[in-house]
Coordinates of C-alpha atoms in Angstrom, one line a residue:
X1 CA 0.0 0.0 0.0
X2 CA 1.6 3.4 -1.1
X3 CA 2.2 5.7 1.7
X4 CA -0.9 8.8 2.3
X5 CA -0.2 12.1 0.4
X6 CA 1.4 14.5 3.0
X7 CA -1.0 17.6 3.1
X8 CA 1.0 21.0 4.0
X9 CA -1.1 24.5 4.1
X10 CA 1.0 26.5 1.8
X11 CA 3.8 24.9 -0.6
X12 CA 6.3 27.4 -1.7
X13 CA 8.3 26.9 -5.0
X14 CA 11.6 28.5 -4.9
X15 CA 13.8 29.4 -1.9
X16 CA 14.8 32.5 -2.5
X17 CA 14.8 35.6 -0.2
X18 CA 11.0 36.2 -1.6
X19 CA 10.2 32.7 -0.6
X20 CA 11.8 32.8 2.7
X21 CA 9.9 35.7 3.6
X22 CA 6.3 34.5 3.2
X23 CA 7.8 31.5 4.8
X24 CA 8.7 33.2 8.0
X25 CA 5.5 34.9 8.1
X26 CA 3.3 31.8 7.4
X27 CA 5.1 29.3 9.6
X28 CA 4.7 32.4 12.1
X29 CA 1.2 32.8 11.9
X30 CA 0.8 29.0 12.4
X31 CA 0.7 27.5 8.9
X32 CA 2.8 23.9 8.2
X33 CA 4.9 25.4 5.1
X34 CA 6.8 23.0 2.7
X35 CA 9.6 25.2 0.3
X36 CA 11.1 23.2 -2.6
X37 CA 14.3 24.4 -3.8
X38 CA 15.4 23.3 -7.2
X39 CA 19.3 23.7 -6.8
X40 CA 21.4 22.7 -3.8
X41 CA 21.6 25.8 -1.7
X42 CA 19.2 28.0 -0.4
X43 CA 18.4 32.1 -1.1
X44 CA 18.2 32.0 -5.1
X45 CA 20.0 35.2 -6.4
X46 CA 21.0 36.4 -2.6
X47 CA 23.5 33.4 -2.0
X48 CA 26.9 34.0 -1.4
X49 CA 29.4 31.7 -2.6
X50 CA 32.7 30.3 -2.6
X51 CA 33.0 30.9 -6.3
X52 CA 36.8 30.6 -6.5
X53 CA 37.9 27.1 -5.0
X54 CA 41.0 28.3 -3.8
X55 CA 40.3 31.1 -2.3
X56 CA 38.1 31.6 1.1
X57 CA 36.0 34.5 -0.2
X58 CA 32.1 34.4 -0.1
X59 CA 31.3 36.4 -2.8
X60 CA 27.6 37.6 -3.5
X61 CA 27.3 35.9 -7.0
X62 CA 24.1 37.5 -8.4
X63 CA 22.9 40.4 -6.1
X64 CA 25.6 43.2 -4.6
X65 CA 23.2 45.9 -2.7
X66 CA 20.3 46.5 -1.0
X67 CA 17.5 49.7 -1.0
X68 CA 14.3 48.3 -0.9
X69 CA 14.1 45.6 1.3
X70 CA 11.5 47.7 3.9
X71 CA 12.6 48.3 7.5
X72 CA 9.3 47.0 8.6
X73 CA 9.7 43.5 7.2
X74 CA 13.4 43.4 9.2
X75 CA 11.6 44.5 12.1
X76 CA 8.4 42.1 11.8
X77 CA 10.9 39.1 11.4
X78 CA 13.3 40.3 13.7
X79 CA 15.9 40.0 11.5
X80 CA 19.9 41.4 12.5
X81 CA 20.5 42.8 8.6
X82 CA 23.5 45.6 9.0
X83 CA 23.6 47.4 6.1
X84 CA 26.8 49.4 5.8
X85 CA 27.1 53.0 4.1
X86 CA 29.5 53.2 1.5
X87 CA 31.6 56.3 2.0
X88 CA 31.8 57.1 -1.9
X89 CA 28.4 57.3 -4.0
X90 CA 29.8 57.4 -7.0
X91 CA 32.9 57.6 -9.0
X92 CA 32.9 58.3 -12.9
X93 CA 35.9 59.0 -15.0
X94 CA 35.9 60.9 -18.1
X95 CA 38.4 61.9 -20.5
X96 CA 38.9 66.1 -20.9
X97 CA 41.3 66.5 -23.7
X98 CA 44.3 64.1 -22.9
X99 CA 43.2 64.0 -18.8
X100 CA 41.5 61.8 -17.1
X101 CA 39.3 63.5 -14.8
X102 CA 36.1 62.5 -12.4
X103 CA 32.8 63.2 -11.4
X104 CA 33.2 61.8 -7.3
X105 CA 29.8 62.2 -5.3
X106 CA 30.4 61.6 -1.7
X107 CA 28.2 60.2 1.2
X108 CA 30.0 61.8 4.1
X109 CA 31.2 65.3 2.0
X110 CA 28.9 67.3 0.2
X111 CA 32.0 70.0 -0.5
X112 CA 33.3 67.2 -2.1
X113 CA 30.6 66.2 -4.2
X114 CA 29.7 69.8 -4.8
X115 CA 33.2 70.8 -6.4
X116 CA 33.7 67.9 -8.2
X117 CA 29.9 68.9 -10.2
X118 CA 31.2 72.4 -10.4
X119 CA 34.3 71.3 -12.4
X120 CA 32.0 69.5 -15.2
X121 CA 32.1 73.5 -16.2
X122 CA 28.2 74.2 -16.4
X123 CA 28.4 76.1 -13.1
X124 CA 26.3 76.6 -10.5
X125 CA 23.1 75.4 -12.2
X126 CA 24.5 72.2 -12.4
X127 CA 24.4 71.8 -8.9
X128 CA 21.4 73.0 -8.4
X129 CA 19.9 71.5 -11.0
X130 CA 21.1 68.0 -9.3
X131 CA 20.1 68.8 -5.8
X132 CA 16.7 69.6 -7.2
X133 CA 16.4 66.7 -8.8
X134 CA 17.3 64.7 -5.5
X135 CA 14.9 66.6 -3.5
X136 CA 12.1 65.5 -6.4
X137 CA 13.1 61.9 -5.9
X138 CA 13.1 62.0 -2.1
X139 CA 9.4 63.7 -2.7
X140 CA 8.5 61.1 -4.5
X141 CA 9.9 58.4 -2.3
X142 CA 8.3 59.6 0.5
X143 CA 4.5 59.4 -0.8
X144 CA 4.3 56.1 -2.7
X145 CA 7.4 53.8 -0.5
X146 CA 4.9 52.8 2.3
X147 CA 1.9 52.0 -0.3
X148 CA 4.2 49.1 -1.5
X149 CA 3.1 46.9 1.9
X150 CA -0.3 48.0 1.3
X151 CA -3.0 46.9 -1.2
X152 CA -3.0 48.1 -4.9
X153 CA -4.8 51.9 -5.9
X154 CA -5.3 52.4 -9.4
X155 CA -3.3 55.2 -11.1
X156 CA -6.1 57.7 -11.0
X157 CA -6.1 57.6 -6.9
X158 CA -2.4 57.9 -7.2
X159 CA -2.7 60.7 -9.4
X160 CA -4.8 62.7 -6.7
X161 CA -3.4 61.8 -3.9
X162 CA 0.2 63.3 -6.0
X163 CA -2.3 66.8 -6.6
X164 CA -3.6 66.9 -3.3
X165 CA 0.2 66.8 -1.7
X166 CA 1.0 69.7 -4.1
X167 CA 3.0 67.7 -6.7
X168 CA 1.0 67.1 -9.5
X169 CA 3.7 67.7 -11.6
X170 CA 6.7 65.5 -9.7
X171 CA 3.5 62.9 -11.3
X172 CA 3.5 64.1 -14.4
X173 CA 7.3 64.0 -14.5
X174 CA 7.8 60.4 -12.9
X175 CA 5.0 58.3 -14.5
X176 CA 3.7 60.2 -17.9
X177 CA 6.8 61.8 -19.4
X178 CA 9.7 59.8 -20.3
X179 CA 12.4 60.3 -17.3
X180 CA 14.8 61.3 -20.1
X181 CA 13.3 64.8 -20.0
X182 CA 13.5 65.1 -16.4
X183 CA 17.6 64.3 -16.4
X184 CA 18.0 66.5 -19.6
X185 CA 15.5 69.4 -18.3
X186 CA 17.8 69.7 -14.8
X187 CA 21.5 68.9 -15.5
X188 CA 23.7 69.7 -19.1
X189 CA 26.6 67.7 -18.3
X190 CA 26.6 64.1 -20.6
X191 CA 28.5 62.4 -17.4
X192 CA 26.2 63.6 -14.9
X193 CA 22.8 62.6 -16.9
X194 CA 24.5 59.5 -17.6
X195 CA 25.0 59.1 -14.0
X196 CA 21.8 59.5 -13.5
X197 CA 19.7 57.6 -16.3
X198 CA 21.6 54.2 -15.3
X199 CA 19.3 54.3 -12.4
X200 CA 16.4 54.0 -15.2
X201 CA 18.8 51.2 -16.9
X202 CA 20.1 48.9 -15.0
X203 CA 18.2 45.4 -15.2
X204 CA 15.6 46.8 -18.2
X205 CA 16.4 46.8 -21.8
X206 CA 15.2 50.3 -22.4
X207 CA 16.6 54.3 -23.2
X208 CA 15.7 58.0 -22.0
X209 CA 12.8 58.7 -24.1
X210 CA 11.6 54.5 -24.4
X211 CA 7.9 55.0 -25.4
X212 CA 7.3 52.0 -22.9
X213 CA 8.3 54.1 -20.0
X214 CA 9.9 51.2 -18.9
X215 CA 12.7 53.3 -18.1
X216 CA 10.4 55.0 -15.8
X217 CA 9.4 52.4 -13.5
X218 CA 13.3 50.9 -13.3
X219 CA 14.8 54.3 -12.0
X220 CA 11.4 54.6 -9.4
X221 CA 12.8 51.4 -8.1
X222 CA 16.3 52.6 -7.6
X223 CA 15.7 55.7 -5.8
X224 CA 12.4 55.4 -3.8
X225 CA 14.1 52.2 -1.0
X226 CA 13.4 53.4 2.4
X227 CA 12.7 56.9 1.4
X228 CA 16.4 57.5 0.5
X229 CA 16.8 55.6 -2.4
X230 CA 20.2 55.0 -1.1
X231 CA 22.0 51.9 -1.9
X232 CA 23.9 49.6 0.8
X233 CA 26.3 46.8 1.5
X234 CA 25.2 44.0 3.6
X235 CA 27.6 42.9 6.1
X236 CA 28.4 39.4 5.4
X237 CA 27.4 39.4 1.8
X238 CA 24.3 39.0 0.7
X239 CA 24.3 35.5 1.8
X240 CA 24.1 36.7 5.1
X241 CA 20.5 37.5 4.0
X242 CA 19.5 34.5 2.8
X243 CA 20.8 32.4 6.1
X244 CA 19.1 34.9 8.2
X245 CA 15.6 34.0 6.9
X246 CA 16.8 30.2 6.7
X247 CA 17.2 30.0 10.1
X248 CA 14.5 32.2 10.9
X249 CA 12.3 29.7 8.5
X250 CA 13.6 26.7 10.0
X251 CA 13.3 27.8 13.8
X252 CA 9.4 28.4 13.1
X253 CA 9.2 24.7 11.7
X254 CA 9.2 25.2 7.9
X255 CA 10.3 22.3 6.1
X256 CA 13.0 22.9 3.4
X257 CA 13.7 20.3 0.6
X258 CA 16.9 21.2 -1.9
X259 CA 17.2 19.1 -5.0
X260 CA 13.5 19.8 -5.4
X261 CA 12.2 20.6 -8.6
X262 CA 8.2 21.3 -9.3
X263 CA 7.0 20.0 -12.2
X264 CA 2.9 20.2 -12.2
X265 CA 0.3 21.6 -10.3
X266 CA -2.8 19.1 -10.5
X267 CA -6.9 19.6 -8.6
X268 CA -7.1 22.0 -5.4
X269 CA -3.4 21.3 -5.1
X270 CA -1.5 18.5 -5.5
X271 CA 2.1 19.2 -6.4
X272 CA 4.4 17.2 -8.5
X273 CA 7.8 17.8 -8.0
X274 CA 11.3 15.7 -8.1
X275 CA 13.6 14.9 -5.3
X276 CA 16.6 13.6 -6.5
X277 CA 15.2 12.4 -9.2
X278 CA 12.3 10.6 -7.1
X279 CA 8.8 11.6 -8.1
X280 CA 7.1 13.0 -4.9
X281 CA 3.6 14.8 -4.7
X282 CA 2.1 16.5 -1.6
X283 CA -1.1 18.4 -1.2
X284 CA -1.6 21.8 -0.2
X285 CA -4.5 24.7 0.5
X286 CA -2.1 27.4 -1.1
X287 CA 0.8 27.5 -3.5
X288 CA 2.9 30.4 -4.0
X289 CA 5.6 30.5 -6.7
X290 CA 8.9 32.4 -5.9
X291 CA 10.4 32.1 -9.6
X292 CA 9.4 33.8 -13.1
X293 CA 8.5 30.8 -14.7
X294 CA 4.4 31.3 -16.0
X295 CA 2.0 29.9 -13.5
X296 CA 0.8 28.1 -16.3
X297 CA 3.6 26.2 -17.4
X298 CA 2.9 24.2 -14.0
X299 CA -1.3 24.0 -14.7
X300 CA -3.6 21.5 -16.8
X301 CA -4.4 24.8 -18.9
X302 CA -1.2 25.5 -20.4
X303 CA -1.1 28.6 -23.0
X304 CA 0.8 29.7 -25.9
X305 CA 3.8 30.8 -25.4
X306 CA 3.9 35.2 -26.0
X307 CA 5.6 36.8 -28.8
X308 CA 9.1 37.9 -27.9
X309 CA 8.8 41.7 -25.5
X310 CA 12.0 44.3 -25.5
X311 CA 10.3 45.0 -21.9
X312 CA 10.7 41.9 -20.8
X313 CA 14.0 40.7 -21.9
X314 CA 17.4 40.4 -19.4
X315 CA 20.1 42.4 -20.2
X316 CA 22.6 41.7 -16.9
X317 CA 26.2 40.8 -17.4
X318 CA 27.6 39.9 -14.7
X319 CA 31.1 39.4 -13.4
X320 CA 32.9 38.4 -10.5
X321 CA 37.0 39.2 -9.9
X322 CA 38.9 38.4 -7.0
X323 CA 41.9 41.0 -6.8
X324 CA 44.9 40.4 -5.1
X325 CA 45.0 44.4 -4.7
X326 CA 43.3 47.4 -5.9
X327 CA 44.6 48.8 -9.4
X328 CA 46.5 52.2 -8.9
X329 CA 44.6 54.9 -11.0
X330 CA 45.3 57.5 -13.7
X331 CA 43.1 60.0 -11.9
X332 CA 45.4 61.1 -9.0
X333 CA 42.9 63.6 -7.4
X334 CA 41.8 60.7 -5.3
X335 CA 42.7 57.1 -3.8
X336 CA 41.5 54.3 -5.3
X337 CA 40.5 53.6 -1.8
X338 CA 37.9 56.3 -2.2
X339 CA 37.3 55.5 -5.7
X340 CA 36.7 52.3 -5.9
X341 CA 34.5 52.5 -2.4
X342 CA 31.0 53.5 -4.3
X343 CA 29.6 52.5 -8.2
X344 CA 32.4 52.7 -10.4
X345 CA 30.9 53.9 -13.6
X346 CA 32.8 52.9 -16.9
X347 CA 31.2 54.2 -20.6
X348 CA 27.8 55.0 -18.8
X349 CA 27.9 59.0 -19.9
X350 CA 24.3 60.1 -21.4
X351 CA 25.6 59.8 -25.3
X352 CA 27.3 56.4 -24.8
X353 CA 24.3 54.8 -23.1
X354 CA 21.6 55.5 -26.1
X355 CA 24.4 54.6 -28.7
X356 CA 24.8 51.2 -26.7
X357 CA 21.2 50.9 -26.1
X358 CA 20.6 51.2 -30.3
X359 CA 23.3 49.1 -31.1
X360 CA 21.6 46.1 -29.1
X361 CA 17.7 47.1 -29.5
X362 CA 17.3 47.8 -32.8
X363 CA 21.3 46.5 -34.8
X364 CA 21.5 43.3 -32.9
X365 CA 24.9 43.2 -31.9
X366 CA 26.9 43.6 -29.1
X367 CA 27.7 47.3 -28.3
X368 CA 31.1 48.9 -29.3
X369 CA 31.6 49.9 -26.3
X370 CA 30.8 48.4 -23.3
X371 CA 29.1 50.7 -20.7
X372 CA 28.9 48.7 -17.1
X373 CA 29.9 49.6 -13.3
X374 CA 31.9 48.1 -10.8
X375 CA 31.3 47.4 -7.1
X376 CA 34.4 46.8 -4.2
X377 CA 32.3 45.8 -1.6
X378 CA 35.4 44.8 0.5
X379 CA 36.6 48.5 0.7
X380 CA 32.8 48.5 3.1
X381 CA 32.8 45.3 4.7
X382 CA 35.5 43.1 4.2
X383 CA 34.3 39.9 6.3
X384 CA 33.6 38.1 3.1
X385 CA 37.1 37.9 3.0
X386 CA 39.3 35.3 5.2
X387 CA 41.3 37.4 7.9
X388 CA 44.5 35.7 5.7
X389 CA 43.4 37.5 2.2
X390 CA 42.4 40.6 4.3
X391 CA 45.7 41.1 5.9
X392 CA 47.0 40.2 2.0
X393 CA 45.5 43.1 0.4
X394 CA 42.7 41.6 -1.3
X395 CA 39.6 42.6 -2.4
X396 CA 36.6 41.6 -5.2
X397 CA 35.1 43.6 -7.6
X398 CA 31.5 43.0 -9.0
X399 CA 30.6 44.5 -12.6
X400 CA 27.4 44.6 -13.3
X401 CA 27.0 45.3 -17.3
X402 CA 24.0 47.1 -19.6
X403 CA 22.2 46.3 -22.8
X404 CA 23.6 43.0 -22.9
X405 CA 20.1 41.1 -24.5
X406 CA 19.5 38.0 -23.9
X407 CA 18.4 37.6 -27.4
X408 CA 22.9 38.1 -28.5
X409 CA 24.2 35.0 -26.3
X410 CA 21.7 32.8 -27.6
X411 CA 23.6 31.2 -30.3
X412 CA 27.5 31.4 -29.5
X413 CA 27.0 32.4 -25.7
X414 CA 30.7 31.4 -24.8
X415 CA 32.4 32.5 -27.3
X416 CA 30.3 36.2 -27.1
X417 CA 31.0 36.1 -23.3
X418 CA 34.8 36.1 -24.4
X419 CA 34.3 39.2 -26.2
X420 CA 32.5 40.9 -24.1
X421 CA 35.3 40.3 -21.1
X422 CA 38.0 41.6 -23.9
X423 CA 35.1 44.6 -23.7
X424 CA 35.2 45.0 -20.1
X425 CA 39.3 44.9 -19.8
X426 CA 39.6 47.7 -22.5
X427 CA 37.1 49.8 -20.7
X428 CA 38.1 49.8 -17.3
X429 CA 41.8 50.3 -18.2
X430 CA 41.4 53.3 -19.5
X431 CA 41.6 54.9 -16.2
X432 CA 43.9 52.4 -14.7
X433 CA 47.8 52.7 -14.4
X434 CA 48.4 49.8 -14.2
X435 CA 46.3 46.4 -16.4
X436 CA 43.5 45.1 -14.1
X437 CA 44.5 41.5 -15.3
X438 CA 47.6 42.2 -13.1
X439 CA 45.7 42.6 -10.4
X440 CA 43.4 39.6 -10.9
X441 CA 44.5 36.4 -8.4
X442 CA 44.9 33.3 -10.1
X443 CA 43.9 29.9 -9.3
X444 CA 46.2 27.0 -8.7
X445 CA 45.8 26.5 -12.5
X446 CA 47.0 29.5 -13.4
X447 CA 43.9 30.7 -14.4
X448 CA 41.8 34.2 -13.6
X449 CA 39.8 34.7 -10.8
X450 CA 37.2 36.1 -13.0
X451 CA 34.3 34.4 -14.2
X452 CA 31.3 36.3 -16.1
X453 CA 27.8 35.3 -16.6
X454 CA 25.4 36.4 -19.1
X455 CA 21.2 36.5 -19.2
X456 CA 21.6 33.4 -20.6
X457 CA 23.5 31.9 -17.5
X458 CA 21.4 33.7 -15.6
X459 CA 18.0 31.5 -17.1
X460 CA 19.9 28.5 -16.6
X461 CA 21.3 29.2 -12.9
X462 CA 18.3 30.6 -11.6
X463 CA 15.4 30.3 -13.6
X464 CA 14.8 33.5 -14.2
X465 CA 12.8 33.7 -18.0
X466 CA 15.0 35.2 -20.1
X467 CA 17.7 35.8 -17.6
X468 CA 16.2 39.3 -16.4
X469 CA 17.0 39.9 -13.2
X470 CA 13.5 41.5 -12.5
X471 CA 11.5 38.4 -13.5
X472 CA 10.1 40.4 -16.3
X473 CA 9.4 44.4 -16.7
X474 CA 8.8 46.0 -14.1
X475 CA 5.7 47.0 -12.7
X476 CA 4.0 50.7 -11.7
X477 CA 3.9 50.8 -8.0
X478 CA 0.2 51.0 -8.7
X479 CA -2.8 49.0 -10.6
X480 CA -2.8 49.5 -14.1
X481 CA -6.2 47.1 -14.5
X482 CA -9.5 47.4 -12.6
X483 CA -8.9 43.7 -11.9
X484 CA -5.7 44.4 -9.9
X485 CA -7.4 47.5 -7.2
X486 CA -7.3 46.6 -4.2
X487 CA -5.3 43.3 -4.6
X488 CA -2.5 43.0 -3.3
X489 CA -0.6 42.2 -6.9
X490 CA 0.5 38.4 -5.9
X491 CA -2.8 37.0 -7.5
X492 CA -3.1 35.1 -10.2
X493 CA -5.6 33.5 -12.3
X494 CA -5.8 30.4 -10.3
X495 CA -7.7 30.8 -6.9
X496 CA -5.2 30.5 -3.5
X497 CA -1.9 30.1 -5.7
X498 CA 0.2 33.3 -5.7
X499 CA 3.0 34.8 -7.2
X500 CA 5.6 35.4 -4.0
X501 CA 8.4 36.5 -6.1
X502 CA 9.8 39.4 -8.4
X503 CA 7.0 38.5 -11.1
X504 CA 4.5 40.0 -8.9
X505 CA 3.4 43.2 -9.0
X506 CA 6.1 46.2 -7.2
X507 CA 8.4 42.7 -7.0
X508 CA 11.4 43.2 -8.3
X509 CA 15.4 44.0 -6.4
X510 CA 15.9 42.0 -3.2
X511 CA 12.9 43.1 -1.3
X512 CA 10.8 40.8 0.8
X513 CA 7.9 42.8 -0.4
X514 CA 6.2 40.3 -2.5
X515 CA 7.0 37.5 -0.3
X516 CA 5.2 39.5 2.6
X517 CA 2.5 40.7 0.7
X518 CA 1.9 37.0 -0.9
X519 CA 1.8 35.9 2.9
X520 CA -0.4 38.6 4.2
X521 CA -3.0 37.6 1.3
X522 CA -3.0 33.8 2.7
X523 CA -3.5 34.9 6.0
X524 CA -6.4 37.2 5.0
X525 CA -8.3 34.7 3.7
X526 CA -8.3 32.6 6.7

């Protein structure tokens, strides 16, 4: 006689941080949660890992910084997340003539920052310009960054509630105009917009004036976190993170399987998944999927596949370096200490960012040049390091590239990977002294410590659809259907199965806030 069919109250597909939140908050409230985990660790794009073998340095592989995970949600879970300042904002060199200078934006110096805008030559109306524009997006934070714990209003309350504060136009300029006029409209300089518009860039395959307004919804993301928009290391990595809400998960009595792979959902539910390659099915009240993959790839009412989307596609590059020191610079006005301590922006001025977005959009190749950033997060916390390698002088850098479509690695993805390295080495030593790869620690081999991975090893490591890092698009913070008022944008069209991950609505960036708000629906209902 086969054994019964274990009955749970809410299955959760995918372990990631999403995941792990609604599991905290279910197995809180009571519920028996089961979580199956495809690969062999736990926390999806917020694991860090040992990702050079000889080398004790827990690197966070996929995800480097955190804004918008929500103070409430640390606080509800109790959680001990330090997340360290980073002394430097930004750093952005720039050629003038046959000079390398720098647009440096401090966190602790506004003379600092100030001076170094004032030397872009536009004057005083470049400064003010840019402090105008941070006061609009601090504005902005500070009316719609609770809402995203809260239930969905449809754009026409938002739109009111924006006129009735005073700022119908910070509306009109955030969600109806393309942001490219709001950069252009405030600051001349082609650094400082660039600076600026990657916020609206990075993760989305879009431009300043994208019809979609796509573009839109990515920089609302990156500067409305906690009302400050800022962006922060977590000590530890972001591993630290994920084992956090493990523990938290497994203290409450939540019942983690790795090597677990769902591969149906079947009646009012029975789910089919694989354990080490052992077929397995358990039956639960409420499903919620932590992953991109369609809700009904899993159902009995499978649809057609959708027509390829710009919005939709992954553009992240990614690459990982461990350095044996930092590079000395051609810019002597500041350490690479200081440098190197914030986002390290390489080819991302305003020009070179629509050229590179055209190029991949609309020509299909890889872009001349190749506009990315780099992160040290060692110069901030430096425990992801042994106390041996710390005492040695090392560090690791994180790039984190743009308009790299998924769409140009699909049919040589190796070999373009290679070229896009060879890319990323011309760019950044530019402003280097001395050749990055001399920097680089090698293996035992006698290889790199550099490994790089493209949308398309992002689909494959994480099951992300189309390797973007978002899920898909992202979403307005409000509901763009009169289906989705009032819900709390987890639903889907299946009764008590929800989205808890980036694909639901204001998911997106290591949050927790769809995980909480898919958890907060469950518990509504009962």
């Amino acid at each position: 006689m086969s054994e019964p069919i274990k009955t749970y109250d809410v299955v959760i597909a995918g372990a990631g941080h999403n995941g792990l939140v609604a599991a905290c908050y279910l197995a809180g409230a009571g519920k028996k949660v089961l979580m199956l985990e495809r690969n062999d660790y736990i926390g999806g794009a917020t694991t860090s890992q040992q990702v050079f073998k000889d080398y004790d340095a827990h690197l966070s592989r996929y995800s480097y910084l955190v804004s918008l995970f929500p103070k409430k949600i640390i606080d509800e879970l109790g959680l001990n997340l330090n997340l360290k300042r980073r002394k430097t904002a930004s750093y952005t060199p720039y050629h003038e003539n046959d000079t390398v200078k720098s647009l440096w934006l401090s966190n602790e110096s506004e003379a600092i920052s100030k001076a170094s805008v004032l030397e872009l030559g536009y004057g005083e109306a470049e400064w003010d310009g840019y402090q105008l524009l941070l006061k609009k997006q601090a504005d902005f934070a500070a009316l719609v960054w609770d809402s995203f714990l809260e239930p969905l209003k449809s754009g026409e309350e938002w739109k009111a509630v924006f006129a009735e504060a005073g700022q119908a136009e910070l509306w009109e300029e955030f969600i109806e105009r393309p942001v490219g006029e709001l950069i252009e409209k405030h600051v001349k300089s082609d650094v400082m917009r660039g600076v600026l518009l990657t916020d609206a860039k990075i993760g989305s395959f879009t431009s300043a004036h994208d019809e979609s307004l796509l573009q839109n919804r990515t920089f609302i993301y990156h500067v409305i976190g906690n009302k400050t928009g800022e962006w922060r290391v977590p000590e530890g990595g972001m591993g630290s993170l994920a084992t956090q809400l493990k523990d938290k998960a497994l203290g409450l009595g939540v019942e983690i399987k790795t090597h677990a792979t769902v591969h149906k959902i079947t009646g009012k539910y029975h789910v089919h998944y694989t354990e080490n390659q052992e077929s397995k099915t358990v039956a639960a009240t409420y499903v919620l999927l932590n992953h991109g993959i369609s809700i009904h790839d899993f159902m009995d009412e499978p649809i057609a596949a959708k027509p390829y989307d710009r919005v939709n596609e992954g553009t992240a590059f990614k690459i990982n370096v461990l350095l044996t020191k930092l590079p000395a610079l051609k810019d002597k006005s500041l350490s690479p200490e200081d440098a190197f301590a914030g986002t390290f922006h390489v080819n991302q001025d305003y020009g070179q960012l629509q050229k590179s977005f055209e190029e991949a959009a609309f020509q299909k190749r890889i872009p001349e040049v190749f506009p990315f950033e780099i992160y040290c997060h060692t110069l901030t916390d430096p425990s992801i390091l042994s106390g041996e390698l710390q005492q040695k002088g090392f560090h690791t850098f994180t790039a984190f590239g743009l308009d790299m479509a998924y769409e140009l690695f699909e049919k040589d993805n190796e070999n373009i990977k290679e070229i896009v390295l060879r890319k990323f080495f011309e760019g950044i030593n530019e402003f280097l002294e001395e050749p990055l790869e001399s920097c680089i620690a090698r293996s035992k081999d006698g290889s790199l410590c550099i490994e790089a991975k493209s949308a398309l090893d992002i689909e494959t490591a994480l099951n992300m659809p189309r390797g973007n890092i978002f899920h898909k698009g992202l979403s307005w913070f409000f509901a763009e259907t009169p289906e989705t008022k009032g819900t709390w944008g987890v639903e889907t069209a299946f009764d008590k199965i929800y989205i808890c991950g980036s694909a639901a609505l204001r998911g997106g960036a290591v949050s927790g806030i769809p995980g909480r708000n898919a958890a907060i629906k469950v518990l509504e209902n009962d």
